[in-house]
Short mmCIF file of C-alpha atoms in Angstrom, two decimals:
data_model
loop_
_atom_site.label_atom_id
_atom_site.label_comp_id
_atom_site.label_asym_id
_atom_site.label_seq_id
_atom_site.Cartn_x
_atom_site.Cartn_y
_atom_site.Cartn_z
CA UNK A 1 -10.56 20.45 -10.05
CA UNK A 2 -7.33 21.56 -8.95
CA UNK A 3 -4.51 21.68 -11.09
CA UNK A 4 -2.46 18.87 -12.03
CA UNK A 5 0.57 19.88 -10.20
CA UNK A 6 -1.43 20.06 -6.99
CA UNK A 7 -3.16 17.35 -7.18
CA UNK A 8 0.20 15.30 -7.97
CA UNK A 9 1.53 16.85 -4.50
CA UNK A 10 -1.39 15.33 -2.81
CA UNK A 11 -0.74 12.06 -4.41
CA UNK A 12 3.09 12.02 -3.40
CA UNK A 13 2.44 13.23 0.02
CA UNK A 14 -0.01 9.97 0.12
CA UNK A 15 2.30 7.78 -1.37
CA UNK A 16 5.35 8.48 0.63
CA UNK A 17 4.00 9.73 3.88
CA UNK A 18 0.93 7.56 4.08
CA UNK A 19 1.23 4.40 2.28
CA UNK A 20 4.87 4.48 2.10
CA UNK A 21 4.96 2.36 -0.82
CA UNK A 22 8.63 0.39 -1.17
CA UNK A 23 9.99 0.09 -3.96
CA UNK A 24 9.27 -3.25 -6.75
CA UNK A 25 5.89 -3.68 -4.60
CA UNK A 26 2.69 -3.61 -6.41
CA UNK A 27 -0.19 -1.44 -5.82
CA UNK A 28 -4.10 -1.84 -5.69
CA UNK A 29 -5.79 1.32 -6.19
CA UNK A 30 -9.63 1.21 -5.58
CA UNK A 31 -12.11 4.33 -6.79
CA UNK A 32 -14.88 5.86 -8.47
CA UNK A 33 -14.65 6.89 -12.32
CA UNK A 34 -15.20 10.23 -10.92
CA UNK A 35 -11.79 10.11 -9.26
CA UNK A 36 -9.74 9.01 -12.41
CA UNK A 37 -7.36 12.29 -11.95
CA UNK A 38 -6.00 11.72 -8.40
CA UNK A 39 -6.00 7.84 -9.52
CA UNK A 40 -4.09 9.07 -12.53
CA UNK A 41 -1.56 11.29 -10.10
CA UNK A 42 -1.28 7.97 -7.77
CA UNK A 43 -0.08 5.18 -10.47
CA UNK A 44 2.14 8.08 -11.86
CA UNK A 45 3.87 8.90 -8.74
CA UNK A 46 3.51 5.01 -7.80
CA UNK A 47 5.79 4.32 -11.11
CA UNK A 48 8.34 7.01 -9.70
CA UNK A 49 8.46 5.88 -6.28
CA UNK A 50 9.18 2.09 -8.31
CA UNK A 51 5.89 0.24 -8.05
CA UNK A 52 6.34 -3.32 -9.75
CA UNK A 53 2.64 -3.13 -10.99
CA UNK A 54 -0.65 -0.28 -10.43
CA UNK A 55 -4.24 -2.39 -10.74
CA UNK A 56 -6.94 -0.30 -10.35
CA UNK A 57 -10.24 -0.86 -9.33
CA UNK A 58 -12.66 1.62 -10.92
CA UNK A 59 -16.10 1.20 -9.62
CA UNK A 60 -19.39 3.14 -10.17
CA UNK A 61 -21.62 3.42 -6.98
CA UNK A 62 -24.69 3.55 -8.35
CA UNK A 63 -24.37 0.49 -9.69
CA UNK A 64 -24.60 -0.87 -5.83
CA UNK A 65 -27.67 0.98 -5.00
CA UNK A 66 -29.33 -0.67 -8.55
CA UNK A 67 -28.52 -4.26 -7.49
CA UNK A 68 -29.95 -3.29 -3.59
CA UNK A 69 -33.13 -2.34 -5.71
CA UNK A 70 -33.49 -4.56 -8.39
CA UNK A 71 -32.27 -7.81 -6.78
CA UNK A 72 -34.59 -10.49 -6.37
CA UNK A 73 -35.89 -10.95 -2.63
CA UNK A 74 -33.96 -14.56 -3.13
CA UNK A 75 -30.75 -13.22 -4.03
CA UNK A 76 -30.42 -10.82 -1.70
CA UNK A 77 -28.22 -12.10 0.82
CA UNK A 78 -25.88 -13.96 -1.68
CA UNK A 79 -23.02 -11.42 -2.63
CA UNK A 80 -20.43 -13.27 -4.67
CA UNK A 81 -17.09 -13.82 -3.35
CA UNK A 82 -14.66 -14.33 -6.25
CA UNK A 83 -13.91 -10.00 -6.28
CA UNK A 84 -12.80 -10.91 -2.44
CA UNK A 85 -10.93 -13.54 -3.09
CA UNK A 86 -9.44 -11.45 -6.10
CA UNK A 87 -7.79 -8.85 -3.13
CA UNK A 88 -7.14 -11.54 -1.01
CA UNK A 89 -4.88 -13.20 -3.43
CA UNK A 90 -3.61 -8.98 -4.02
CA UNK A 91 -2.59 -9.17 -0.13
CA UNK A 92 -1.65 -12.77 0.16
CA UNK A 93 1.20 -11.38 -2.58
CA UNK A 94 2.21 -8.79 -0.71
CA UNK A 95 0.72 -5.99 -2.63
CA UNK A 96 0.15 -2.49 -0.72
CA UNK A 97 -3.35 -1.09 -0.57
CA UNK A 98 -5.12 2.50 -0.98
CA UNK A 99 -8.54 3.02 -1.44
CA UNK A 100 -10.14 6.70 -2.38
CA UNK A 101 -13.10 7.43 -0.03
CA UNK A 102 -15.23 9.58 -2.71
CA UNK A 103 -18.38 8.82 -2.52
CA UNK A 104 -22.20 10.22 -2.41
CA UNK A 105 -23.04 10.38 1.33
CA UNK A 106 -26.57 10.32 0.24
CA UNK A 107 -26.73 7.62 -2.32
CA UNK A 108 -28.13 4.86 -0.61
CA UNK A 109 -31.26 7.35 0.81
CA UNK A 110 -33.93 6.12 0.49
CA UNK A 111 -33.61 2.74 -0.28
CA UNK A 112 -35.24 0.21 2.07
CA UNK A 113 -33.49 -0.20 5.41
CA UNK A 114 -34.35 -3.50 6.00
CA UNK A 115 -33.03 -4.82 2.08
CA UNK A 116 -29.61 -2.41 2.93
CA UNK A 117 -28.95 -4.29 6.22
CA UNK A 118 -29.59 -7.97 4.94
CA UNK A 119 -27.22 -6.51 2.13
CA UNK A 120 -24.55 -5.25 4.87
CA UNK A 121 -24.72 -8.52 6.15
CA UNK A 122 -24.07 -10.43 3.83
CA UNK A 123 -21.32 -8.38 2.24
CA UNK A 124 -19.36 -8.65 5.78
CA UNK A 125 -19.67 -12.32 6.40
CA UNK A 126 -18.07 -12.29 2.51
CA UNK A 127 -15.22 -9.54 2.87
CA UNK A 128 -14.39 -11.31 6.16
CA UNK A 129 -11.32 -13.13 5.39
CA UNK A 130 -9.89 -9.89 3.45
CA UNK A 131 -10.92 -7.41 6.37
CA UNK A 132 -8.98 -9.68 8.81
CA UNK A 133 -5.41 -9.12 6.95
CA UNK A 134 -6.01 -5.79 6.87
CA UNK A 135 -7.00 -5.20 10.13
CA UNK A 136 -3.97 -7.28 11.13
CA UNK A 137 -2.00 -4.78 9.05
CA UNK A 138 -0.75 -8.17 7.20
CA UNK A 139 0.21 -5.29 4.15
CA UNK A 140 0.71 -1.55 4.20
CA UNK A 141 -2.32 0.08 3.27
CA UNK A 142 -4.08 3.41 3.39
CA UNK A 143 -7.21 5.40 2.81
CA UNK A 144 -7.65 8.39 1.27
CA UNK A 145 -10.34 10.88 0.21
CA UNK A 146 -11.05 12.44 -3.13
CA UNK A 147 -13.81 15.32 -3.70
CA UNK A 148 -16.04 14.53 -6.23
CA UNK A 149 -19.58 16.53 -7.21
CA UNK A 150 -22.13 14.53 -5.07
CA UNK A 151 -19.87 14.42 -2.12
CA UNK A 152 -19.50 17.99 -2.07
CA UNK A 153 -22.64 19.23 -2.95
CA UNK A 154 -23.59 17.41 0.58
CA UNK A 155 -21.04 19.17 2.76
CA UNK A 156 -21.23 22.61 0.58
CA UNK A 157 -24.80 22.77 -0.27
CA UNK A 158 -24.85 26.39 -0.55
CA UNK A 159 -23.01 27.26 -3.96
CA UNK A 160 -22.60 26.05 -6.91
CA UNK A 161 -21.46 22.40 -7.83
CA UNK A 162 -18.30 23.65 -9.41
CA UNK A 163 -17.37 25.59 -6.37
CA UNK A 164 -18.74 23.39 -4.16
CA UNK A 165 -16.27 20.56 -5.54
CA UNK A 166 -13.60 23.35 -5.22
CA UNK A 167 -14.25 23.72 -2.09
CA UNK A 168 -14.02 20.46 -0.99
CA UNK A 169 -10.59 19.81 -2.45
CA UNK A 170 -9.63 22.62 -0.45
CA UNK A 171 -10.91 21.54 2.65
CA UNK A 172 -9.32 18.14 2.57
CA UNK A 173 -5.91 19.67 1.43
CA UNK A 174 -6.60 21.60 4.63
CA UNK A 175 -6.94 18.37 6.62
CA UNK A 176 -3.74 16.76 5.68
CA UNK A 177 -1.59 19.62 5.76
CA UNK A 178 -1.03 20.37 2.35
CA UNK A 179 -1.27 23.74 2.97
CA UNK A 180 1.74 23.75 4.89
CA UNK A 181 5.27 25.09 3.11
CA UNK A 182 6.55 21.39 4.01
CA UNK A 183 4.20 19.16 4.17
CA UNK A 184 6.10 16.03 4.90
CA UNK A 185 7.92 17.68 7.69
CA UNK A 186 5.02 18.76 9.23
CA UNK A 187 3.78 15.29 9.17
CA UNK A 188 6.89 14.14 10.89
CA UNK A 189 6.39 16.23 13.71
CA UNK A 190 2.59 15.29 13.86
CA UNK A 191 3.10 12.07 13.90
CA UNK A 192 6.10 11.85 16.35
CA UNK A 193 3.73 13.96 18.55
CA UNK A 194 1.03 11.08 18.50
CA UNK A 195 3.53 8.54 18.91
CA UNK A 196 5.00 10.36 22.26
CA UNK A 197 1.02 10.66 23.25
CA UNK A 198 0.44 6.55 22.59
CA UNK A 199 3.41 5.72 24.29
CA UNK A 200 2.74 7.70 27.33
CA UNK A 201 -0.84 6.12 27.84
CA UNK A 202 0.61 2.74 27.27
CA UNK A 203 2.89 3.75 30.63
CA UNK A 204 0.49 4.84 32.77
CA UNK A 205 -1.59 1.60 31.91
CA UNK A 206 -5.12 3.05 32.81
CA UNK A 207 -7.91 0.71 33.40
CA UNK A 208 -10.86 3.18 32.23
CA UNK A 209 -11.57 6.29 30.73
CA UNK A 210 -14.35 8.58 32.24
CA UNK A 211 -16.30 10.73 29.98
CA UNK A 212 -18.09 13.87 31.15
CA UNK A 213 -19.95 16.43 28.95
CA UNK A 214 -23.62 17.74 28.23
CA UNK A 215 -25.23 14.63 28.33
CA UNK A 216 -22.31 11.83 28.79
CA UNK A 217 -21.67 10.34 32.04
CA UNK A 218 -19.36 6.94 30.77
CA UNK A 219 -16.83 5.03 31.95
CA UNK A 220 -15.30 2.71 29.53
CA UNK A 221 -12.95 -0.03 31.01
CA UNK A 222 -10.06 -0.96 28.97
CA UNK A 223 -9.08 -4.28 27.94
CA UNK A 224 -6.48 -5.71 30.55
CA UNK A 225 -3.82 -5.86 27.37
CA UNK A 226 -4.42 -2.85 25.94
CA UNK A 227 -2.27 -1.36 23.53
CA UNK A 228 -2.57 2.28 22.71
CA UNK A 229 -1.85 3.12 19.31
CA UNK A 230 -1.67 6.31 16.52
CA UNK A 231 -1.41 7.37 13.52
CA UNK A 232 2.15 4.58 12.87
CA UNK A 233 1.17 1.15 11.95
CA UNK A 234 3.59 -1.50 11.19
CA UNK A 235 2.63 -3.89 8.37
CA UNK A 236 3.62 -7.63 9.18
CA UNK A 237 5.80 -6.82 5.54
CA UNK A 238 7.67 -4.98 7.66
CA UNK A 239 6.56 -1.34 6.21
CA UNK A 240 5.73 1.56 8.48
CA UNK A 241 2.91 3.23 7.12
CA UNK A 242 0.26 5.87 8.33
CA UNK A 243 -3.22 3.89 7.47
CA UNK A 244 -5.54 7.03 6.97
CA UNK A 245 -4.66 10.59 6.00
CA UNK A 246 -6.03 12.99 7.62
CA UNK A 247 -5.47 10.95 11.34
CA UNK A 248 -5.58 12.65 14.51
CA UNK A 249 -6.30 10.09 17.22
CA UNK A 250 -5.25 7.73 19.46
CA UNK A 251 -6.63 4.82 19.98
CA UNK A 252 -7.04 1.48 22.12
CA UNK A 253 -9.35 -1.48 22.94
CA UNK A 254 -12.19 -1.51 25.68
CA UNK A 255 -12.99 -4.14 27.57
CA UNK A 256 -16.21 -5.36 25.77
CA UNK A 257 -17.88 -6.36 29.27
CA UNK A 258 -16.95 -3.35 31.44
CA UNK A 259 -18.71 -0.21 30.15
CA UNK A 260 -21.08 1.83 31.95
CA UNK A 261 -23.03 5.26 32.00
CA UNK A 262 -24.61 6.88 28.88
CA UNK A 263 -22.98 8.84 26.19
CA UNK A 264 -24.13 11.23 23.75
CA UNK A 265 -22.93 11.86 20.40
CA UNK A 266 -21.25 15.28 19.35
CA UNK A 267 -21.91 15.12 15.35
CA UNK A 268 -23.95 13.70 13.32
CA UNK A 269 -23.45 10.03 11.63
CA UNK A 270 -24.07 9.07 8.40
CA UNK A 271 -25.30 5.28 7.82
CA UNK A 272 -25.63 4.22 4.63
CA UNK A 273 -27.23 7.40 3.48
CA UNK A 274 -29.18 7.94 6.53
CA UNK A 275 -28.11 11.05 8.78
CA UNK A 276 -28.29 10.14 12.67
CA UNK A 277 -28.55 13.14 14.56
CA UNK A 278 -28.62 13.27 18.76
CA UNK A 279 -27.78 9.79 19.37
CA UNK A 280 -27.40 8.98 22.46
CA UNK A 281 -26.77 5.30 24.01
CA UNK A 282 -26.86 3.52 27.34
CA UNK A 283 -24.69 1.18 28.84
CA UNK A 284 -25.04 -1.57 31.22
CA UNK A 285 -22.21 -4.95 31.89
CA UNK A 286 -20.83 -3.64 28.31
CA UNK A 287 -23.90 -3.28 26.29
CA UNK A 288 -25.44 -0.98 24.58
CA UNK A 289 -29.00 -1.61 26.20
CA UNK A 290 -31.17 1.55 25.02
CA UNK A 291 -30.62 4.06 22.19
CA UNK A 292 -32.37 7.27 21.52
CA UNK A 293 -32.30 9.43 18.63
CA UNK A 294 -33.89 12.79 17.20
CA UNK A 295 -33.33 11.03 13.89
CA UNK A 296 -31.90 8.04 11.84
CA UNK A 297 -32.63 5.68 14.94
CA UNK A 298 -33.49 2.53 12.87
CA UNK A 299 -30.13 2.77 10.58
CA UNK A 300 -28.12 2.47 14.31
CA UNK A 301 -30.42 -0.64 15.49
CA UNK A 302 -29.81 -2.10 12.04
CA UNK A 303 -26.28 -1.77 12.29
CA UNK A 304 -26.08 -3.38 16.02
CA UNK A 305 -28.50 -6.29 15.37
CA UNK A 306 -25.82 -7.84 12.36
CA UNK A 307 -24.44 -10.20 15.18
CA UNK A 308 -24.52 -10.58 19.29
CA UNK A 309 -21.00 -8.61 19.47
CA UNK A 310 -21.97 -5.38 17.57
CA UNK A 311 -23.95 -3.69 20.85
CA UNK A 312 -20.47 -4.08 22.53
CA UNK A 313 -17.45 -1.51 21.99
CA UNK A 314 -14.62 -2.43 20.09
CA UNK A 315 -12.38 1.00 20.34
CA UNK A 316 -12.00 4.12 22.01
CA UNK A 317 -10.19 6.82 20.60
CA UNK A 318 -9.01 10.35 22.18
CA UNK A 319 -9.05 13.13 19.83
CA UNK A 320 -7.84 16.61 20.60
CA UNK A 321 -10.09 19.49 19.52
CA UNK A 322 -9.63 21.64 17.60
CA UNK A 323 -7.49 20.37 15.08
CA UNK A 324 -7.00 20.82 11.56
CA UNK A 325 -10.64 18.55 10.65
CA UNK A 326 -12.21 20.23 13.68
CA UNK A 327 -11.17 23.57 12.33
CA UNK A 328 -12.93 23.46 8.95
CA UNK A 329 -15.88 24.21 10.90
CA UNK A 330 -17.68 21.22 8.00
CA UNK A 331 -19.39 17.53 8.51
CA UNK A 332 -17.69 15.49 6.45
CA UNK A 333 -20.45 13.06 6.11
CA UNK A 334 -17.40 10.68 6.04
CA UNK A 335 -16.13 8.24 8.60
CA UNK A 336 -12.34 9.06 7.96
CA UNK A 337 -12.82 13.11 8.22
CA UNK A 338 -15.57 13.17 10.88
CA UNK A 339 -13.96 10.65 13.28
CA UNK A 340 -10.52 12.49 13.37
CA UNK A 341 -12.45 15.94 14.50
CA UNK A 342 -13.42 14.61 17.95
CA UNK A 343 -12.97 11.50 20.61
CA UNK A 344 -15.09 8.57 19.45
CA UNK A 345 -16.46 5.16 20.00
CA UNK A 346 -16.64 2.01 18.20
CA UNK A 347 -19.58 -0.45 18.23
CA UNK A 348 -17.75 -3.64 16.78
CA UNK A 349 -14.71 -5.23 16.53
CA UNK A 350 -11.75 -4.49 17.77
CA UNK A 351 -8.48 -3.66 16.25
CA UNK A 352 -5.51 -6.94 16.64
CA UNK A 353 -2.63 -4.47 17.34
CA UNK A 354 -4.95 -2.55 20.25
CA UNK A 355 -4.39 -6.20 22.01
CA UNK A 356 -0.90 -6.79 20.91
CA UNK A 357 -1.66 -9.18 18.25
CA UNK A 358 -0.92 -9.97 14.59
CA UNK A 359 -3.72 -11.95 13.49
CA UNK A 360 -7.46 -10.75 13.63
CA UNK A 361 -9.79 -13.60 14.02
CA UNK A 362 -12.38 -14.34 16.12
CA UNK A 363 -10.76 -16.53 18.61
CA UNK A 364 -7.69 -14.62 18.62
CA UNK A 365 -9.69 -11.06 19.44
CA UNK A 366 -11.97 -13.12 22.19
CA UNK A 367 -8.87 -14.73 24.09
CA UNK A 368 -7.53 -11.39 24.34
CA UNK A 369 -10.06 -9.72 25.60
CA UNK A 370 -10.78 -7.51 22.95
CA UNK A 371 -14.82 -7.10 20.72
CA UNK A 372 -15.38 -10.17 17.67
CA UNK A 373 -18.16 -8.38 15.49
CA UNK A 374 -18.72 -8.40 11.85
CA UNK A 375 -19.44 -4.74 11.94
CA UNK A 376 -17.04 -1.54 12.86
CA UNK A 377 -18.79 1.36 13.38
CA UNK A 378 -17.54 4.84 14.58
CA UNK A 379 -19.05 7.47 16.13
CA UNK A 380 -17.87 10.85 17.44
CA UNK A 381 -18.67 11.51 21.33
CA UNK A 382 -15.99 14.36 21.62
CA UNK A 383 -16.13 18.20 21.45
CA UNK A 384 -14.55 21.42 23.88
CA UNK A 385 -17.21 20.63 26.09
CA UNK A 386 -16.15 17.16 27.19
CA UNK A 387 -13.63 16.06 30.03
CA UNK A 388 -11.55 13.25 29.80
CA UNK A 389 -9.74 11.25 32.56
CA UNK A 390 -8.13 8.38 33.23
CA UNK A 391 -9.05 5.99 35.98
CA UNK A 392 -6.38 3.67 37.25
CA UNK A 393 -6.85 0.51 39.00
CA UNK A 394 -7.17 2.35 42.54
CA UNK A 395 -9.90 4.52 41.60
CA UNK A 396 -7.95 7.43 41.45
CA UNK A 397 -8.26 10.00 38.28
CA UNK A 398 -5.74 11.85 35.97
CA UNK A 399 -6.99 14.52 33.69
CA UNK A 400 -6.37 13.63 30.09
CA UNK A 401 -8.79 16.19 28.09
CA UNK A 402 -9.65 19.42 29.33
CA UNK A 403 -12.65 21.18 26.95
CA UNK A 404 -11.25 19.01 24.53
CA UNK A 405 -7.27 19.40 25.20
CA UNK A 406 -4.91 17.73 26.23
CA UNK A 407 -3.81 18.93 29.59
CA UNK A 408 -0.73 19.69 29.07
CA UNK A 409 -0.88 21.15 26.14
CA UNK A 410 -3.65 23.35 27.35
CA UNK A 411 -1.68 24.37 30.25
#
């Protein structure tokens, strides 16, 4: 475990760089009983910063793969909806958000795929009316990971749990630029640097990307109001706030209907416990109309047959590599780590503010041309061996990512 005083930097640099937390709001904090010292470090420095009120939300994973288990074939696709409606109400009264991302990548092996995706399912159809205010940023919000023994004996098998946990820490301090003599500076500078990126790709107003690499041929059209966006958000509270720490991308929404080609994925995926390697998907009119994988296949079919929407694409992203995830030279085995090391996709739905709006439902997404799906799933399809243009209106190309850099930063 690192020591206290570290760990409260983390916490502060999460606080006040990421969440941004203003002062008399009150907090939700959500995560595991393993992660009670960095939830410890967040209500303290919460208090400081002048938090009106820290409720946290300790939970115990294992307790979720028991009820996928034990649960009677009747009961399970009923998931309760009173804890929803509990963060609803949280959001509805203006309360900021952060949730620790700290758990087992592995815990859910093994347990049947067909009971886990009826589960999925159902919990999606539930969370709904929470997921839409915070995908319409309705609060300032943020996600953040914490090492704990099961995650890191998955990405540092090799020693011993002890070190391996200390060596996880280390590697996510590394990822957030902790490291750094000033961290919060250097996330200033980052994140003006993204901003300057987004707002130059909203100017050119592309209307594809083109993907080439070992094994990717793609074009993905972009939605005709496309918004590019980074690592800012701005809460409908009115709170700037960075939504994940580490971020490195920048991001917009495809046109659902208008992606062709095939595409191969760079890393590994982790559903639900199961480890997709060598993915690799073809699309016709916007679908996602054959899939091949060396392994894990059937936890990506599960995922895309939750509704008719979750074949299509609800984001691309452009990711420079390396960077300070790529660099780690580790698979996270973790959506928030793993997608910010390369360019990725998103079977799913769409962002709002990728389509200019402030509201996230169905209709609103669909009139605007953007991907209404219960399901949001990313995976990585970038690396130093893929190209990256962009494809106006005439047909004619601009390089964007050269081996995996931006051009003119590589130049």
């Amino acid at each position: 475990m690192p020591s206290e005083e570290r760990l409260q930097r983390y916490a502060d640099l999460a606080l006040r760089v990421g969440l941004n937390l203003q002062e008399g709001q009150p907090l939700v904090l959500s995560g595991s009983a393993e992660s009670r010292p960095l939830l410890r470090a967040l209500a303290r420095g919460a208090y400081r910063l002048g938090a009106r009120a820290v409720v946290v939300d300790l939970h115990d994973p294992v307790l979720g793969r028991i009820g996928l288990e034990e649960v009677r074939e009747a009961y399970l696709d009923e998931v309760p909806d009173w804890f929803v409606q509990a963060r609803v109400r949280a959001v509805d009264a203006g309360a900021a958000l952060l949730s620790l991302t700290d758990e087992d990548p592995f815990l859910l092996r093994g347990v049947d795929p067909a009971r886990l995706a009826r589960r999925m399912q159902a919990a999606a159809r539930v969370r709904r009316p929470y997921l839409e205010r915070v995908g319409a940023h309705k609060v300032n919000w943020l996600a953040l990971g914490a090492a704990t023994p099961a995650w890191a004996r998955a990405v540092f098998p090799e020693p011993e749990p002890e070190e391996a946990t200390e060596r996880l820490w280390e590697a996510i301090f590394a990822t957030v630029r902790l490291d750094r003599p000033d961290p919060e500076a250097a996330w200033r500078d980052h994140v003006a640097g993204l901003e300057a990126r987004a707002a130059a790709l909203n100017r050119a107003r592309f209307a594809a990307l083109i993907f080439e690499g070992p094994g990717t041929e793609l074009r993905v059209g972009l939605a005709e109001r496309h918004v590019w966006k980074s690592a800012v958000a701005k809460a409908q509270n009115g709170v700037r706030f960075v939504p994940n720490l580490p971020t490195e991308e920048v991001f917009t929404a495809p046109d659902p209907e208008r992606v062709e080609g095939v595409v191969t994925c760079t890393r590994p995926l982790n559903i639900g416990g199961t480890l997709v390697e060598g993915l690799r998907v073809t699309f016709a009119g916007g679908r996602a109309v054959e899939l091949e994988a060396a392994r894990g296949l059937e936890a990506v079919r599960a995922v895309l047959e939750t509704d008719a929407a979750a074949r299509r694409l609800g984001e691309v992203a452009l990711v420079e590599t390396p960077n300070p995830v790529f660099d780690t030279g580790r698979l996270f085995l973790n959506t928030l780590y793993d997608e910010n090391a390369s360019s990725h996709l998103a079977f799913g739905r769409a962002y709002p503010d990728t389509l200019g709006l402030t509201e996230g439902d169905d209709a609103a997404l669909t009139a605007a041309g953007g991907n209404a799906s219960t399901v949001h799933l990313d995976w990585m399809i970038g690396s130093p061996e893929v190209d990256v243009w962009g494809e106006r209106a005439d047909g004619t190309r601009v390089p964007l990512l050269e081996r995996g850099r931006w051009v003119d930063a590589a130049r």
